[in-house]
């Protein structure tokens, strides 16, 4: 088996050719990627459900819009919290209830009291479900051209305009990917 280079902390941006409706124009933050598979959350699928309706204690820490996001098609009855700690934090100074994924981005233990993180968290998103791939499955999709892999930025997690995230992530690329941001929603109308 070939060695898998970790993509943890990077973004998967759906190509216009990706036919799966679960991932149409999706921007996925990879939370874990190794030889055993991959797990991530879709950053641009807000739901109409307020965070306070399901996790009351975390509502005040949730960024705008303060709704739950559909993290992917797997385990929609489970919740994941992803938070940004501004200014970065060393492993020794990481707040209780937060585990670094990449840079200032980390996972939140939603069983912990929100007060433990309140002073440290810059932004928080709550996700219902996640996107998951078995061993080698994501690598196969990358070879097929289903995803662009780009660097994440802390602001991606808490974008106040999640419906624009696909275009804005592509637009900031310093390559031909920036042109893909202009791809029409329905190419048949061109």
GROMACS .gro file of N, CA and C in nm, residues 72-163:
model
  276
   72UNK      N    1  -2.238   1.685   0.662
   72UNK     CA    2  -2.226   1.581   0.560
   72UNK      C    3  -2.337   1.481   0.575
   73UNK      N    4  -2.336   1.380   0.489
   73UNK     CA    5  -2.448   1.286   0.488
   73UNK      C    6  -2.439   1.174   0.593
   74UNK      N    7  -2.329   1.165   0.667
   74UNK     CA    8  -2.309   1.055   0.762
   74UNK      C    9  -2.346   1.100   0.904
   75UNK      N   10  -2.418   1.015   0.977
   75UNK     CA   11  -2.453   1.038   1.119
   75UNK      C   12  -2.515   1.175   1.145
   76UNK      N   13  -2.622   1.204   1.076
   76UNK     CA   14  -2.688   1.334   1.091
   76UNK      C   15  -2.744   1.358   1.231
   77UNK      N   16  -2.751   1.253   1.312
   77UNK     CA   17  -2.801   1.268   1.448
   77UNK      C   18  -2.690   1.296   1.549
   78UNK      N   19  -2.567   1.313   1.501
   78UNK     CA   20  -2.456   1.345   1.590
   78UNK      C   21  -2.408   1.488   1.562
   79UNK      N   22  -2.345   1.549   1.661
   79UNK     CA   23  -2.299   1.687   1.646
   79UNK      C   24  -2.148   1.696   1.665
   80UNK      N   25  -2.085   1.781   1.585
   80UNK     CA   26  -1.943   1.813   1.597
   80UNK      C   27  -1.930   1.963   1.611
   81UNK      N   28  -1.838   2.005   1.696
   81UNK     CA   29  -1.809   2.147   1.710
   81UNK      C   30  -1.669   2.176   1.658
   82UNK      N   31  -1.656   2.278   1.575
   82UNK     CA   32  -1.526   2.321   1.524
   82UNK      C   33  -1.512   2.468   1.563
   83UNK      N   34  -1.399   2.498   1.627
   83UNK     CA   35  -1.377   2.635   1.675
   83UNK      C   36  -1.240   2.686   1.635
   84UNK      N   37  -1.231   2.817   1.620
   84UNK     CA   38  -1.106   2.885   1.592
   84UNK      C   39  -1.064   2.959   1.719
   85UNK      N   40  -0.938   2.940   1.756
   85UNK     CA   41  -0.879   3.012   1.868
   85UNK      C   42  -0.792   3.121   1.809
   86UNK      N   43  -0.833   3.247   1.817
   86UNK     CA   44  -0.758   3.354   1.751
   86UNK      C   45  -0.618   3.370   1.810
   87UNK      N   46  -0.526   3.410   1.724
   87UNK     CA   47  -0.389   3.434   1.768
   87UNK      C   48  -0.307   3.309   1.786
   88UNK      N   49  -0.365   3.195   1.757
   88UNK     CA   50  -0.291   3.070   1.774
   88UNK      C   51  -0.274   3.035   1.920
   89UNK      N   52  -0.239   2.911   1.944
   89UNK     CA   53  -0.222   2.864   2.080
   89UNK      C   54  -0.127   2.745   2.078
   90UNK      N   55  -0.038   2.739   2.175
   90UNK     CA   56   0.054   2.626   2.183
   90UNK      C   57  -0.019   2.507   2.244
   91UNK      N   58   0.039   2.389   2.226
   91UNK     CA   59  -0.024   2.268   2.280
   91UNK      C   60  -0.040   2.277   2.432
   92UNK      N   61   0.056   2.342   2.497
   92UNK     CA   62   0.050   2.355   2.644
   92UNK      C   63  -0.059   2.453   2.687
   93UNK      N   64  -0.092   2.550   2.602
   93UNK     CA   65  -0.189   2.653   2.638
   93UNK      C   66  -0.325   2.630   2.575
   94UNK      N   67  -0.345   2.518   2.509
   94UNK     CA   68  -0.476   2.489   2.447
   94UNK      C   69  -0.582   2.482   2.556
   95UNK      N   70  -0.695   2.547   2.534
   95UNK     CA   71  -0.800   2.543   2.637
   95UNK      C   72  -0.857   2.402   2.652
   96UNK      N   73  -0.900   2.372   2.774
   96UNK     CA   74  -0.965   2.244   2.798
   96UNK      C   75  -1.088   2.234   2.710
   97UNK      N   76  -1.110   2.118   2.651
   97UNK     CA   77  -1.227   2.098   2.567
   97UNK      C   78  -1.204   2.131   2.420
   98UNK      N   79  -1.078   2.164   2.382
   98UNK     CA   80  -1.046   2.198   2.243
   98UNK      C   81  -0.922   2.119   2.201
   99UNK      N   82  -0.928   2.055   2.083
   99UNK     CA   83  -0.814   1.978   2.030
   99UNK      C   84  -0.780   2.030   1.892
  100UNK      N   85  -0.654   2.073   1.877
  100UNK     CA   86  -0.608   2.129   1.750
  100UNK      C   87  -0.620   2.028   1.636
  101UNK      N   88  -0.673   2.078   1.524
  101UNK     CA   89  -0.678   2.003   1.399
  101UNK      C   90  -0.567   2.054   1.308
  102UNK      N   91  -0.564   2.188   1.293
  102UNK     CA   92  -0.466   2.251   1.204
  102UNK      C   93  -0.458   2.399   1.239
  103UNK      N   94  -0.340   2.447   1.272
  103UNK     CA   95  -0.325   2.589   1.304
  103UNK      C   96  -0.416   2.630   1.419
  104UNK      N   97  -0.497   2.731   1.397
  104UNK     CA   98  -0.588   2.783   1.500
  104UNK      C   99  -0.723   2.712   1.500
  105UNK      N  100  -0.741   2.613   1.411
  105UNK     CA  101  -0.868   2.541   1.397
  105UNK      C  102  -0.863   2.412   1.479
  106UNK      N  103  -0.969   2.387   1.555
  106UNK     CA  104  -0.972   2.265   1.635
  106UNK      C  105  -1.113   2.215   1.661
  107UNK      N  106  -1.118   2.093   1.713
  107UNK     CA  107  -1.246   2.031   1.750
  107UNK      C  108  -1.280   2.065   1.894
  108UNK      N  109  -1.409   2.083   1.918
  108UNK     CA  110  -1.459   2.117   2.050
  108UNK      C  111  -1.528   1.996   2.109
  109UNK      N  112  -1.499   1.969   2.237
  109UNK     CA  113  -1.569   1.864   2.310
  109UNK      C  114  -1.702   1.923   2.355
  110UNK      N  115  -1.810   1.886   2.287
  110UNK     CA  116  -1.941   1.943   2.318
  110UNK      C  117  -1.999   1.891   2.449
  111UNK      N  118  -1.931   1.794   2.511
  111UNK     CA  119  -1.972   1.745   2.643
  111UNK      C  120  -1.913   1.833   2.753
  112UNK      N  121  -1.812   1.912   2.720
  112UNK     CA  122  -1.748   2.001   2.817
  112UNK      C  123  -1.838   2.122   2.842
  113UNK      N  124  -1.825   2.184   2.958
  113UNK     CA  125  -1.903   2.306   2.983
  113UNK      C  126  -1.855   2.418   2.890
  114UNK      N  127  -1.947   2.487   2.823
  114UNK     CA  128  -1.908   2.595   2.731
  114UNK      C  129  -1.823   2.703   2.797
  115UNK      N  130  -1.839   2.723   2.927
  115UNK     CA  131  -1.764   2.825   3.000
  115UNK      C  132  -1.613   2.801   2.991
  116UNK      N  133  -1.572   2.674   2.976
  116UNK     CA  134  -1.428   2.644   2.966
  116UNK      C  135  -1.366   2.708   2.843
  117UNK      N  136  -1.443   2.723   2.738
  117UNK     CA  137  -1.391   2.775   2.612
  117UNK      C  138  -1.433   2.919   2.582
  118UNK      N  139  -1.529   2.971   2.656
  118UNK     CA  140  -1.589   3.100   2.623
  118UNK      C  141  -1.487   3.210   2.604
  119UNK      N  142  -1.385   3.218   2.687
  119UNK     CA  143  -1.289   3.329   2.677
  119UNK      C  144  -1.187   3.308   2.566
  120UNK      N  145  -1.171   3.185   2.518
  120UNK     CA  146  -1.068   3.155   2.419
  120UNK      C  147  -1.120   3.147   2.276
  121UNK      N  148  -1.246   3.109   2.259
  121UNK     CA  149  -1.300   3.084   2.125
  121UNK      C  150  -1.328   3.214   2.052
  122UNK      N  151  -1.277   3.222   1.929
  122UNK     CA  152  -1.307   3.336   1.844
  122UNK      C  153  -1.433   3.312   1.763
  123UNK      N  154  -1.450   3.189   1.717
  123UNK     CA  155  -1.570   3.152   1.642
  123UNK      C  156  -1.594   3.004   1.655
  124UNK      N  157  -1.719   2.966   1.651
  124UNK     CA  158  -1.760   2.826   1.667
  124UNK      C  159  -1.869   2.793   1.567
  125UNK      N  160  -1.858   2.675   1.508
  125UNK     CA  161  -1.964   2.621   1.423
  125UNK      C  162  -2.003   2.485   1.479
  126UNK      N  163  -2.132   2.458   1.474
  126UNK     CA  164  -2.185   2.327   1.513
  126UNK      C  165  -2.233   2.259   1.386
  127UNK      N  166  -2.192   2.133   1.369
  127UNK     CA  167  -2.226   2.056   1.251
  127UNK      C  168  -2.305   1.931   1.290
  128UNK      N  169  -2.415   1.906   1.220
  128UNK     CA  170  -2.489   1.781   1.234
  128UNK      C  171  -2.437   1.690   1.124
  129UNK      N  172  -2.376   1.580   1.164
  129UNK     CA  173  -2.322   1.485   1.068
  129UNK      C  174  -2.186   1.527   1.015
  130UNK      N  175  -2.133   1.441   0.929
  130UNK     CA  176  -2.001   1.465   0.873
  130UNK      C  177  -1.989   1.394   0.739
  131UNK      N  178  -1.882   1.424   0.669
  131UNK     CA  179  -1.849   1.356   0.543
  131UNK      C  180  -1.738   1.256   0.574
  132UNK      N  181  -1.752   1.135   0.528
  132UNK     CA  182  -1.650   1.034   0.557
  132UNK      C  183  -1.614   0.951   0.435
  133UNK      N  184  -1.490   0.908   0.430
  133UNK     CA  185  -1.438   0.826   0.323
  133UNK      C  186  -1.360   0.711   0.384
  134UNK      N  187  -1.375   0.591   0.327
  134UNK     CA  188  -1.299   0.475   0.372
  134UNK      C  189  -1.156   0.481   0.320
  135UNK      N  190  -1.073   0.383   0.358
  135UNK     CA  191  -0.934   0.382   0.314
  135UNK      C  192  -0.924   0.390   0.161
  136UNK      N  193  -0.849   0.487   0.111
  136UNK     CA  194  -0.826   0.502  -0.032
  136UNK      C  195  -0.939   0.564  -0.111
  137UNK      N  196  -1.057   0.577  -0.052
  137UNK     CA  197  -1.173   0.628  -0.125
  137UNK      C  198  -1.154   0.774  -0.167
  138UNK      N  199  -1.108   0.858  -0.075
  138UNK     CA  200  -1.087   0.998  -0.110
  138UNK      C  201  -0.977   1.011  -0.215
  139UNK      N  202  -0.871   0.935  -0.201
  139UNK     CA  203  -0.763   0.939  -0.299
  139UNK      C  204  -0.814   0.904  -0.438
  140UNK      N  205  -0.904   0.805  -0.446
  140UNK     CA  206  -0.964   0.770  -0.575
  140UNK      C  207  -1.045   0.887  -0.632
  141UNK      N  208  -1.122   0.954  -0.546
  141UNK     CA  209  -1.202   1.069  -0.591
  141UNK      C  210  -1.111   1.183  -0.638
  142UNK      N  211  -0.997   1.200  -0.573
  142UNK     CA  212  -0.902   1.304  -0.615
  142UNK      C  213  -0.845   1.273  -0.752
  143UNK      N  214  -0.812   1.147  -0.776
  143UNK     CA  215  -0.759   1.105  -0.906
  143UNK      C  216  -0.865   1.125  -1.014
  144UNK      N  217  -0.992   1.099  -0.980
  144UNK     CA  218  -1.101   1.117  -1.076
  144UNK      C  219  -1.133   1.264  -1.103
  145UNK      N  220  -1.074   1.356  -1.026
  145UNK     CA  221  -1.097   1.499  -1.048
  145UNK      C  222  -1.222   1.553  -0.981
  146UNK      N  223  -1.270   1.487  -0.875
  146UNK     CA  224  -1.392   1.531  -0.808
  146UNK      C  225  -1.369   1.651  -0.715
  147UNK      N  226  -1.245   1.668  -0.668
  147UNK     CA  227  -1.215   1.771  -0.568
  147UNK      C  228  -1.090   1.849  -0.604
  148UNK      N  229  -1.090   1.977  -0.568
  148UNK     CA  230  -0.968   2.057  -0.564
  148UNK      C  231  -0.923   2.056  -0.418
  149UNK      N  232  -0.794   2.045  -0.392
  149UNK     CA  233  -0.741   2.051  -0.257
  149UNK      C  234  -0.668   2.184  -0.242
  150UNK      N  235  -0.711   2.265  -0.146
  150UNK     CA  236  -0.651   2.396  -0.123
  150UNK      C  237  -0.628   2.417   0.027
  151UNK      N  238  -0.548   2.517   0.059
  151UNK     CA  239  -0.521   2.550   0.199
  151UNK      C  240  -0.645   2.613   0.262
  152UNK      N  241  -0.665   2.581   0.388
  152UNK     CA  242  -0.776   2.644   0.463
  152UNK      C  243  -0.724   2.770   0.531
  153UNK      N  244  -0.817   2.854   0.566
  153UNK     CA  245  -0.790   2.973   0.647
  153UNK      C  246  -0.888   2.971   0.763
  154UNK      N  247  -0.848   3.021   0.881
  154UNK     CA  248  -0.941   3.019   0.995
  154UNK      C  249  -1.076   3.082   0.964
  155UNK      N  250  -1.079   3.186   0.880
  155UNK     CA  251  -1.205   3.252   0.846
  155UNK      C  252  -1.301   3.164   0.768
  156UNK      N  253  -1.251   3.057   0.706
  156UNK     CA  254  -1.339   2.967   0.632
  156UNK      C  255  -1.439   2.899   0.725
  157UNK      N  256  -1.394   2.866   0.845
  157UNK     CA  257  -1.480   2.795   0.941
  157UNK      C  258  -1.600   2.880   0.979
  158UNK      N  259  -1.581   3.009   0.992
  158UNK     CA  260  -1.687   3.096   1.042
  158UNK      C  261  -1.731   3.201   0.940
  159UNK      N  262  -1.725   3.168   0.815
  159UNK     CA  263  -1.766   3.263   0.712
  159UNK      C  264  -1.909   3.311   0.740
  160UNK      N  265  -1.929   3.443   0.749
  160UNK     CA  266  -2.065   3.494   0.773
  160UNK      C  267  -2.156   3.477   0.651
  161UNK      N  268  -2.097   3.444   0.536
  161UNK     CA  269  -2.174   3.421   0.413
  161UNK      C  270  -2.141   3.283   0.357
  162UNK      N  271  -2.186   3.178   0.425
  162UNK     CA  272  -2.149   3.044   0.381
  162UNK      C  273  -2.192   3.011   0.239
  163UNK      N  274  -2.301   3.074   0.191
  163UNK     CA  275  -2.348   3.047   0.055
  163UNK      C  276  -2.250   3.099  -0.050
   0.00000   0.00000   0.00000
